[in-house]
Short mmCIF file of C-alpha atoms in Angstrom, two decimals:
data_model
loop_
_atom_site.label_atom_id
_atom_site.label_comp_id
_atom_site.label_asym_id
_atom_site.label_seq_id
_atom_site.Cartn_x
_atom_site.Cartn_y
_atom_site.Cartn_z
CA MET S 1 0.00 0.00 0.00
CA ALA S 2 2.81 2.31 0.88
CA ASP S 3 4.43 1.53 -2.47
CA LYS S 4 1.21 2.34 -4.28
CA ALA S 5 0.80 5.56 -2.37
CA GLU S 6 4.41 6.49 -3.12
CA SER S 7 3.98 5.67 -6.81
CA SER S 8 0.73 7.62 -7.01
CA GLY S 9 2.47 10.51 -5.32
CA LEU S 10 5.24 10.39 -7.87
CA VAL S 11 2.70 10.35 -10.72
CA SER S 12 0.86 13.31 -9.25
CA LYS S 13 4.12 15.20 -8.79
CA SER S 14 5.24 14.46 -12.35
CA SER S 15 1.87 15.49 -13.76
CA ALA S 16 1.90 18.64 -11.66
CA SER S 17 5.38 19.50 -12.87
CA THR S 18 4.25 18.90 -16.48
CA VAL S 19 1.25 21.18 -16.03
CA SER S 20 3.39 23.84 -14.43
CA CYS S 21 5.95 23.61 -17.31
CA PHE S 22 3.17 23.85 -19.85
CA ALA S 23 1.73 26.81 -17.99
CA GLN S 24 5.12 28.52 -17.98
CA HIS S 25 5.61 27.81 -21.69
CA SER S 26 2.13 29.09 -22.44
CA HIS S 27 2.83 32.23 -20.45
CA ARG S 28 6.05 32.80 -22.37
CA MET S 29 4.22 32.31 -25.65
CA GLN S 30 1.59 34.80 -24.57
CA MET S 31 4.26 37.29 -23.64
CA PHE S 32 6.06 36.69 -26.94
CA MET S 33 2.83 37.07 -28.89
CA CYS S 34 2.02 40.27 -27.03
CA VAL S 35 5.47 41.67 -27.71
CA LEU S 36 5.22 40.61 -31.36
CA PHE S 37 1.77 42.17 -31.65
CA PHE S 38 2.82 45.50 -30.17
CA THR S 39 6.03 45.48 -32.21
CA SER S 40 4.02 44.84 -35.34
CA CYS S 41 1.64 47.63 -34.42
CA PHE S 42 4.51 50.06 -33.86
CA ALA S 43 6.17 48.97 -37.11
CA PHE S 44 2.90 49.33 -38.98
CA LEU S 45 2.34 52.77 -37.50
CA PHE S 46 5.90 53.76 -38.34
CA VAL S 47 5.55 52.58 -41.96
CA LEU S 48 2.14 54.20 -42.20
CA GLU S 49 3.50 57.47 -40.86
CA SER S 50 6.42 57.40 -43.29
CA LYS S 51 4.04 56.64 -46.16
CA LEU S 52 1.77 59.46 -45.08
CA THR S 53 4.77 61.76 -44.83
CA GLN S 54 5.88 60.79 -48.32
CA GLN S 55 2.37 61.28 -49.61
CA GLN S 56 2.15 64.62 -47.87
CA LYS S 57 5.45 65.69 -49.45
CA ALA S 58 4.22 64.50 -52.82
CA LEU S 59 1.03 66.46 -52.37
CA GLU S 60 2.98 69.53 -51.31
CA PHE S 61 5.24 69.11 -54.32
CA ALA S 62 2.25 68.71 -56.62
CA TYR S 63 0.58 71.72 -55.05
CA LYS S 64 3.66 73.87 -55.50
CA GLU S 65 4.24 72.66 -59.05
CA PHE S 66 0.68 73.02 -60.27
CA TYR S 67 -0.54 76.01 -58.26
CA LEU S 68 2.37 78.07 -56.99
CA ARG S 69 4.37 77.73 -60.20
CA PRO S 70 3.11 78.92 -63.58
CA PHE S 71 3.91 75.57 -65.18
CA HIS S 72 4.56 72.23 -63.59
CA TYR S 73 7.93 71.41 -65.19
CA LYS S 74 10.45 72.38 -62.55
CA LEU S 75 13.22 74.37 -64.20
CA ASP S 76 16.01 75.09 -61.77
CA PRO S 77 19.69 75.55 -62.71
CA PHE S 78 20.82 73.64 -59.62
CA SER S 79 18.30 70.81 -59.87
CA TYR S 80 18.27 69.14 -63.27
CA VAL S 81 14.80 67.64 -63.51
CA GLU S 82 13.38 65.02 -65.82
CA LEU S 83 10.05 63.24 -65.82
CA LYS S 84 9.92 59.46 -65.60
CA ASN S 85 6.48 57.86 -65.63
CA GLY S 86 5.04 61.18 -64.54
CA ALA S 87 7.33 61.48 -61.48
CA PRO S 88 10.19 63.98 -61.21
CA ILE S 89 13.79 62.78 -61.07
CA THR S 90 16.17 65.35 -59.63
CA GLU S 91 19.93 65.56 -59.53
CA PRO S 92 21.66 67.82 -57.00
CA GLU S 93 24.15 69.10 -59.60
CA PRO S 94 23.49 70.75 -62.96
CA PRO S 95 24.43 68.85 -66.14
CA ASN S 96 27.54 71.00 -66.56
CA PRO S 97 28.87 72.59 -63.35
CA HIS S 98 30.85 75.11 -65.40
CA PHE S 99 27.93 76.49 -67.40
CA MET S 100 27.79 80.25 -67.73
CA PHE S 101 24.07 80.69 -68.31
CA SER S 102 21.90 82.78 -66.04
CA PHE S 103 18.76 81.40 -64.44
CA GLU S 104 16.58 83.20 -66.99
CA GLU S 105 18.54 81.84 -69.94
CA LEU S 106 18.41 78.30 -68.64
CA LEU S 107 14.73 78.70 -67.87
CA LEU S 108 13.88 79.74 -71.41
CA ASN S 109 16.18 77.17 -73.05
CA ARG S 110 14.68 74.29 -71.11
CA PHE S 111 11.14 75.49 -71.61
CA LEU S 112 11.57 75.57 -75.40
CA ASP S 113 13.43 72.27 -75.48
CA TYR S 114 10.88 70.65 -73.21
CA TYR S 115 8.01 71.92 -75.34
CA LEU S 116 9.48 70.38 -78.50
CA TRP S 117 10.38 67.16 -76.68
CA ALA S 118 6.83 66.83 -75.38
CA GLN S 119 5.42 67.00 -78.92
CA GLY S 120 7.19 63.81 -79.97
CA PRO S 121 6.28 60.20 -79.20
CA THR S 122 6.95 59.68 -75.53
CA ASP S 123 5.59 57.68 -72.61
CA GLU S 124 5.67 60.65 -70.26
CA THR S 125 2.32 62.04 -69.18
CA ASP S 126 2.02 65.80 -69.31
CA VAL S 127 -0.83 68.10 -70.21
CA THR S 128 0.87 71.50 -70.09
CA THR S 129 1.56 71.39 -73.82
CA ASP S 130 -1.88 70.15 -74.85
CA PRO S 131 -3.55 72.51 -77.35
CA ASP S 132 -6.23 73.48 -74.84
CA ARG S 133 -3.80 74.35 -72.05
CA LEU S 134 -0.78 75.59 -73.97
CA PRO S 135 -1.93 79.25 -74.27
CA LEU S 136 -2.40 79.40 -70.49
CA THR S 137 0.98 77.74 -69.98
CA ILE S 138 2.69 80.25 -72.27
CA GLN S 139 0.94 83.16 -70.57
CA ALA S 140 1.95 81.91 -67.13
CA PHE S 141 5.50 81.26 -68.32
CA GLY S 142 5.75 84.82 -69.62
CA SER S 143 4.49 86.23 -66.32
CA HIS S 144 6.88 84.07 -64.32
CA LEU S 145 9.82 85.07 -66.52
CA ARG S 146 8.83 88.72 -66.30
CA ASN S 147 9.07 88.57 -62.51
CA ARG S 148 12.40 86.76 -62.75
CA LEU S 149 13.73 89.33 -65.20
CA TYR S 150 12.50 92.50 -63.61
CA TYR S 151 13.45 91.76 -60.03
CA GLN S 152 16.27 90.09 -58.18
CA LEU S 153 16.67 89.43 -54.48
CA GLU S 154 19.72 91.13 -53.02
CA ARG S 155 20.23 91.36 -49.24
CA ASP S 156 16.55 90.60 -48.70
CA GLU S 157 15.57 93.50 -50.95
CA LEU S 158 13.95 93.32 -54.35
CA LYS S 159 15.90 95.33 -56.90
CA ILE S 160 15.63 95.85 -60.62
CA ASN S 161 17.56 93.20 -62.52
CA PRO S 162 20.59 94.77 -64.26
CA ILE S 163 19.82 92.82 -67.44
CA LEU S 164 17.24 95.49 -68.16
CA LEU S 165 19.90 98.17 -68.44
CA THR S 166 19.98 99.33 -72.04
CA ASP S 167 22.02 101.86 -73.96
CA PRO S 168 19.83 104.97 -74.38
CA ALA S 169 21.90 106.03 -77.38
CA LEU S 170 20.74 103.02 -79.38
CA PRO S 171 17.69 103.52 -81.61
CA THR S 172 14.48 101.96 -80.39
CA ASP S 173 13.59 100.72 -83.88
CA ILE S 174 15.78 100.24 -86.93
CA ARG S 175 12.91 99.85 -89.39
CA ASP S 176 9.60 101.49 -90.12
CA PRO S 177 7.11 100.31 -87.46
CA GLU S 178 4.57 99.78 -90.21
CA ASP S 179 6.69 96.91 -91.52
CA GLY S 180 5.43 94.81 -88.62
CA ILE S 181 8.93 94.17 -87.24
CA ASP S 182 9.54 93.77 -83.51
CA PRO S 183 12.94 95.46 -82.93
CA ASN S 184 13.34 93.82 -79.52
CA LYS S 185 13.27 90.21 -80.77
CA LEU S 186 16.06 88.58 -82.76
CA LEU S 187 15.86 85.11 -84.29
CA TRP S 188 19.07 83.59 -85.62
CA ASN S 189 18.38 80.66 -87.95
CA VAL S 190 21.50 78.55 -87.33
CA ILE S 191 22.43 76.45 -90.36
CA PRO S 192 24.01 73.09 -89.43
CA TYR S 193 27.76 73.02 -90.09
CA CYS S 194 27.74 76.73 -90.89
CA ASN S 195 27.61 77.81 -87.27
CA ASP S 196 30.46 79.62 -85.54
CA PRO S 197 30.65 78.83 -81.80
CA VAL S 198 32.91 81.83 -81.22
CA LEU S 199 30.28 84.17 -82.65
CA GLU S 200 27.57 82.56 -80.54
CA ASP S 201 29.73 82.98 -77.43
CA ALA S 202 30.39 86.61 -78.32
CA LEU S 203 26.66 87.28 -78.75
CA HIS S 204 26.03 85.65 -75.39
CA GLU S 205 28.49 88.01 -73.75
CA LEU S 206 26.91 91.00 -75.50
CA GLY S 207 23.62 90.17 -73.81
CA ASN S 208 24.89 91.56 -70.51
CA ILE S 209 26.27 94.65 -72.25
CA ASN S 210 23.44 95.58 -74.59
CA GLY S 211 20.71 94.36 -72.25
CA PHE S 212 19.02 91.37 -73.89
CA LEU S 213 18.29 87.77 -72.99
CA TYR S 214 20.26 85.11 -74.86
CA ALA S 215 18.62 81.75 -75.55
CA ARG S 216 20.16 78.88 -77.49
CA GLY S 217 17.75 76.13 -78.42
CA ASN S 218 19.08 72.58 -78.46
CA HIS S 219 16.50 70.97 -80.67
CA LYS S 220 18.72 68.54 -82.60
CA ASN S 221 16.43 66.63 -84.95
CA TYR S 222 13.45 68.91 -84.39
CA ARG S 223 14.78 70.80 -87.41
CA PHE S 224 11.65 70.66 -89.52
CA ILE S 225 8.72 71.58 -87.36
CA SER S 226 5.02 71.34 -88.15
CA ARG S 227 2.49 74.13 -88.51
CA ASN S 228 1.27 73.80 -84.92
CA GLU S 229 4.81 73.75 -83.57
CA SER S 230 5.68 76.83 -85.64
CA ARG S 231 2.65 78.65 -84.25
CA ASP S 232 3.39 77.63 -80.67
CA ILE S 233 7.07 78.59 -80.85
CA ALA S 234 6.04 81.96 -82.28
CA SER S 235 3.64 82.38 -79.34
CA ILE S 236 6.38 81.50 -76.83
CA ILE S 237 8.79 83.99 -78.41
CA GLY S 238 6.08 86.66 -78.43
CA ALA S 239 5.36 86.09 -74.73
CA ILE S 240 8.94 86.85 -73.63
CA PRO S 241 8.68 90.29 -71.97
CA ILE S 242 12.17 91.57 -72.79
CA LYS S 243 14.70 91.96 -75.58
CA LEU S 244 15.50 88.45 -76.74
CA ALA S 245 18.10 86.87 -79.02
CA TYR S 246 16.94 83.34 -79.80
CA LEU S 247 19.22 80.95 -81.70
CA HIS S 248 17.45 77.94 -83.16
CA ASN S 249 18.06 75.07 -85.56
CA HIS S 250 14.60 74.68 -87.02
CA ASN S 251 13.30 75.96 -90.31
CA PHE S 252 11.87 79.40 -91.11
CA ILE S 253 8.87 80.55 -89.07
CA ASN S 254 6.45 83.03 -90.63
CA PHE S 255 5.18 85.01 -87.65
CA GLN S 256 2.78 87.09 -89.74
CA ARG S 257 0.95 83.92 -90.73
CA TYR S 258 -0.18 83.68 -87.08
CA GLY S 259 -1.04 87.37 -86.72
CA MET S 260 2.17 88.30 -84.85
CA LYS S 261 4.88 90.87 -85.44
CA SER S 262 7.95 89.36 -87.05
CA PRO S 263 11.21 89.46 -85.12
CA ILE S 264 14.47 90.53 -86.71
CA GLN S 265 15.57 87.38 -88.52
CA ILE S 266 19.20 86.70 -89.43
CA SER S 267 21.26 83.74 -90.58
CA ILE S 268 24.77 82.80 -91.69
CA VAL S 269 25.37 80.38 -94.56
CA CYS S 270 28.59 78.89 -95.89
CA ASP S 271 30.12 77.38 -98.99
CA PRO S 272 28.06 74.23 -99.76
CA ILE S 273 31.06 72.12 -100.76
CA GLU S 274 33.05 72.99 -97.64
CA ARG S 275 29.91 72.47 -95.61
CA LYS S 276 29.40 69.01 -97.11
CA LEU S 277 32.99 68.08 -96.30
CA ARG S 278 32.57 69.16 -92.67
CA HIS S 279 29.21 67.43 -92.46
CA PHE S 280 30.44 64.14 -93.96
CA TYR S 281 33.59 63.72 -91.91
CA THR S 282 32.33 65.27 -88.66
CA GLU S 283 29.40 62.84 -88.54
CA ARG S 284 31.77 59.91 -88.88
CA TYR S 285 34.21 61.31 -86.38
CA ASN S 286 31.48 61.82 -83.79
CA TYR S 287 29.93 58.39 -84.15
CA ARG S 288 33.33 56.74 -84.17
CA GLU S 289 33.83 58.32 -80.75
CA TRP S 290 30.38 57.10 -79.66
CA ALA S 291 30.80 53.54 -80.95
CA GLU S 292 29.38 52.09 -77.72
CA ASP S 293 26.06 53.83 -78.27
CA PHE S 294 25.91 53.30 -82.03
CA PRO S 295 27.14 49.89 -83.24
CA ILE S 296 28.58 51.32 -86.45
CA SER S 297 31.62 49.04 -86.29
CA ARG S 298 29.51 46.36 -87.99
CA THR S 299 29.11 48.54 -91.08
CA ASN S 300 31.46 50.25 -93.47
CA TRP S 301 29.58 53.54 -93.18
CA TRP S 302 32.09 55.26 -90.93
CA ARG S 303 35.06 54.04 -93.00
CA ALA S 304 33.71 55.51 -96.25
CA THR S 305 35.25 58.56 -97.88
CA LEU S 306 33.38 61.33 -99.63
CA ASP S 307 34.82 60.21 -102.97
CA GLU S 308 33.38 56.72 -102.47
CA CYS S 309 30.02 58.16 -101.44
CA LEU S 310 29.90 60.35 -104.55
CA ASP S 311 31.03 57.59 -106.90
CA LYS S 312 28.38 55.19 -105.60
CA ASN S 313 25.75 57.96 -105.77
CA GLN S 314 24.57 57.15 -102.26
CA ARG S 315 21.61 59.00 -100.83
CA GLU S 316 23.74 60.86 -98.31
CA CYS S 317 25.75 62.49 -101.12
CA ASN S 318 22.89 62.88 -103.59
CA TYR S 319 20.85 66.04 -104.05
CA ASP S 320 18.47 66.11 -107.00
CA GLY S 321 15.31 64.08 -106.56
CA VAL S 322 15.69 63.18 -102.87
CA LYS S 323 12.14 63.24 -101.47
CA ASN S 324 10.60 63.39 -98.00
CA ILE S 325 13.70 65.14 -96.68
CA LYS S 326 11.82 66.33 -93.59
CA ALA S 327 10.95 62.78 -92.50
CA LYS S 328 12.80 61.55 -89.44
CA SER S 329 13.68 58.34 -91.29
CA VAL S 330 15.91 60.51 -93.46
CA LEU S 331 17.30 62.68 -90.66
CA ASP S 332 17.77 60.30 -87.76
CA ILE S 333 20.59 57.86 -87.31
CA GLY S 334 19.16 54.58 -86.06
CA ARG S 335 20.69 51.49 -84.54
CA THR S 336 19.18 49.00 -86.93
CA TRP S 337 20.06 50.50 -90.28
CA LEU S 338 22.87 52.27 -92.05
CA PRO S 339 23.34 55.81 -90.70
CA ARG S 340 22.59 58.56 -93.21
CA ARG S 341 21.59 62.21 -93.13
CA VAL S 342 20.24 64.54 -95.77
CA GLU S 343 20.71 68.07 -94.46
CA TRP S 344 21.01 71.11 -96.72
CA THR S 345 20.69 74.88 -96.58
CA ILE S 346 17.73 75.67 -98.81
CA PRO S 347 15.13 73.67 -96.78
CA GLN S 348 16.23 75.56 -93.67
CA PHE S 349 14.78 78.76 -95.16
CA CYS S 350 11.44 77.13 -96.04
CA GLU S 351 8.22 77.08 -94.07
CA TYR S 352 6.76 73.86 -92.74
CA ASN S 353 4.70 73.21 -95.91
CA ARG S 354 7.42 73.84 -98.50
CA CYS S 355 10.62 72.26 -99.82
CA GLY S 356 9.88 68.59 -99.30
CA GLU S 357 12.17 67.57 -102.15
CA LEU S 358 15.71 68.61 -103.00
CA GLY S 359 16.81 70.24 -106.23
CA LEU S 360 13.61 72.04 -107.33
CA GLU S 361 13.98 75.35 -109.15
CA LYS S 362 10.76 76.74 -107.64
CA ASP S 363 12.10 76.15 -104.12
CA LEU S 364 15.28 78.05 -104.98
CA GLU S 365 13.30 81.07 -106.15
CA TYR S 366 11.01 80.76 -103.13
CA VAL S 367 13.85 80.93 -100.59
CA LYS S 368 15.42 83.85 -102.46
CA ASP S 369 12.17 85.76 -101.92
CA ILE S 370 12.12 84.71 -98.27
CA VAL S 371 15.63 86.09 -97.75
CA LYS S 372 14.75 89.36 -99.50
CA GLN S 373 11.50 89.93 -97.65
CA GLU S 374 11.93 88.34 -94.22
CA TYR S 375 15.64 88.39 -93.32
CA THR S 376 17.42 91.52 -92.17
CA VAL S 377 20.89 90.00 -92.58
CA VAL S 378 22.09 86.76 -94.17
CA GLY S 379 25.87 86.64 -93.89
CA THR S 380 28.43 84.06 -94.91
CA LEU S 381 31.00 82.19 -92.88
CA GLU S 382 33.68 82.91 -95.46
CA LYS S 383 33.09 86.69 -95.19
CA MET S 384 32.81 86.92 -91.43
CA SER S 385 34.35 90.38 -91.14
CA GLU S 386 31.85 91.86 -93.63
CA THR S 387 29.03 89.96 -91.93
CA LEU S 388 29.94 91.42 -88.53
CA ASP S 389 30.14 94.92 -90.01
CA LEU S 390 26.65 94.58 -91.46
CA LEU S 391 25.21 93.10 -88.27
CA GLU S 392 26.69 95.86 -86.13
CA ALA S 393 25.44 98.57 -88.49
CA THR S 394 21.98 97.10 -89.15
CA VAL S 395 21.05 95.58 -85.78
CA PRO S 396 22.99 97.70 -83.24
CA GLN S 397 20.60 97.02 -80.36
CA PHE S 398 21.93 93.46 -80.38
CA PHE S 399 25.30 93.52 -82.17
CA LYS S 400 26.90 96.80 -81.10
CA GLY S 401 30.49 95.85 -80.19
CA ILE S 402 30.29 92.34 -81.66
CA LYS S 403 33.40 92.64 -83.83
CA LYS S 404 35.71 93.56 -80.98
CA ILE S 405 34.46 90.77 -78.71
CA TYR S 406 34.47 88.23 -81.56
CA TYR S 407 38.12 88.70 -82.44
CA GLN S 408 39.13 88.75 -78.79
CA LYS S 409 37.47 85.38 -78.27
CA LEU S 410 38.82 84.06 -81.55
CA ALA S 411 42.37 84.76 -80.38
CA GLU S 412 41.71 82.80 -77.19
CA VAL S 413 40.55 79.64 -78.98
CA PRO S 414 43.13 76.82 -78.49
CA LYS S 415 44.72 75.63 -81.71
CA ASP S 416 45.02 71.94 -80.77
CA VAL S 417 41.31 71.12 -80.43
CA PRO S 418 40.72 67.49 -81.54
CA GLY S 419 38.49 66.98 -84.52
CA PRO S 420 38.05 65.13 -87.79
CA GLU S 421 40.66 65.19 -90.52
CA ILE S 422 39.03 66.79 -93.55
CA PRO S 423 40.94 65.98 -96.75
CA VAL S 424 41.46 68.43 -99.60
CA ILE S 425 39.47 67.48 -102.68
CA SER S 426 40.77 67.77 -106.20
CA SER S 427 39.69 70.49 -108.61
CA ALA S 428 37.93 67.89 -110.77
CA ARG S 429 35.95 66.59 -107.81
CA ARG S 430 35.03 70.14 -106.77
CA ALA S 431 33.77 70.86 -110.29
CA GLU S 432 31.67 67.70 -110.16
CA MET S 433 30.18 68.70 -106.78
CA GLU S 434 29.39 72.18 -108.10
CA LYS S 435 27.30 70.56 -110.83
CA ARG S 436 25.70 68.11 -108.42
CA TYR S 437 24.83 70.78 -105.86
CA ALA S 438 24.06 73.54 -108.38
CA LYS S 439 20.97 74.83 -106.52
CA GLU S 440 22.86 75.11 -103.24
CA ILE S 441 25.77 76.83 -104.99
CA GLU S 442 23.45 79.32 -106.66
CA PHE S 443 21.73 80.14 -103.37
CA TYR S 444 25.08 80.65 -101.67
CA ARG S 445 26.25 83.01 -104.42
CA PHE S 446 22.98 84.90 -104.18
CA THR S 447 23.40 85.44 -100.43
CA SER S 448 27.05 86.42 -100.86
CA GLN S 449 26.18 89.03 -103.49
CA LYS S 450 23.31 90.32 -101.37
CA LEU S 451 25.69 90.69 -98.43
CA GLU S 452 28.01 92.89 -100.48
CA LYS S 453 25.12 95.05 -101.74
CA ASP S 454 23.64 95.49 -98.27
CA LEU S 455 27.04 96.41 -96.85
CA LYS S 456 27.55 99.08 -99.52
CA LYS S 457 24.10 100.54 -98.77
CA SER S 458 24.88 100.58 -95.06
CA LYS S 459 28.19 102.37 -95.61
CA SER S 460 26.62 104.92 -97.94
CA LYS S 461 23.94 105.72 -95.35
CA SER S 462 26.52 106.16 -92.61
CA THR S 463 28.50 108.65 -94.71
CA GLN S 464 25.47 110.79 -95.50
#
């Protein structure tokens, strides 16, 4: 009996110890679950708060961009902004830390570039350039730029921006106001491979001296723009509330077609054969340097010489009969096909609805009339001194002092700048190219002769 009692006591003790262990384990699990629950709650609240904070910042950003700013595209020289899937991507540094542009110049450049970029096929969502909203966007942009131009913050005081300082001795208008010319707007139609970077730099520097805003569009293949784009660019230029020198690469814009005063339009052309040589070998030099982006090493395109291109009568070196020259399939250089470009001078002086084919006599006569009627000065790269004299005499509110600054900067240009090797062509090959590019040659001679005549008229007026 005693043994049974002892054994029963042992069983009861072991069962009691088991129950107590289970109770302790259960208590620990409860404590662990409670801690895990509260930790999860705190983590959830923390994540929720951070999400709400991010959402609040996004809402504040959206509010500032769409309500406190005149247009939503954030243009800031120290915060290079792009749009990706509708969301802004910012970089703390500008694209080039050594750029010399003012805030206003960068603002206008990016606005024009962004407008043209937004017209093309893109996945980005933006409604500021929609036809219904664009007039309001342009109006707001002009108002915003006017405030930026007229006032600057200095020692917590608003002062007049010195860019507005103008020379009172300069005439307010160089032409009869009835001609419909706006003397405070200058458009420089930059011809590809006829541009002079030194002259552009000199004009930029003159902006702070003669009191005008310099803007250099970077439109690349937006060279031939449509009717709507021509009208909208004209509206943007007209909305700028200050003297403006705008350099662009796209074709001629007829402001009067849209009921606006025409700006002073100028351009500089160059010898078509020399231009073709620069064009041909510079393209190959550039894309040879960018071989990682453009797999041209698989083709013989970049190894070709101009003589080979002319002998094979390839499209790139042809002129007469080339159609659809404004199509991007002709202008762009793609990854999947042989690179080629058809870029010439005459189409650059045509409106959006003209000059779709190279080598037509009617287009040559048309652009001659455009130069006579719409362009104040069309100079030549080969006669730069005469061109500068005519610009300074005819458009002094922009080009007064240009010759002095130009030659100062020209002397500072380093002589060992890397670039393509451009061979000298034979006299027989030059004669062949003169026949092949007869329309371009004739237009160049016309502009050169007109330059001499205009310069003589200018000198005769100054002596009277």
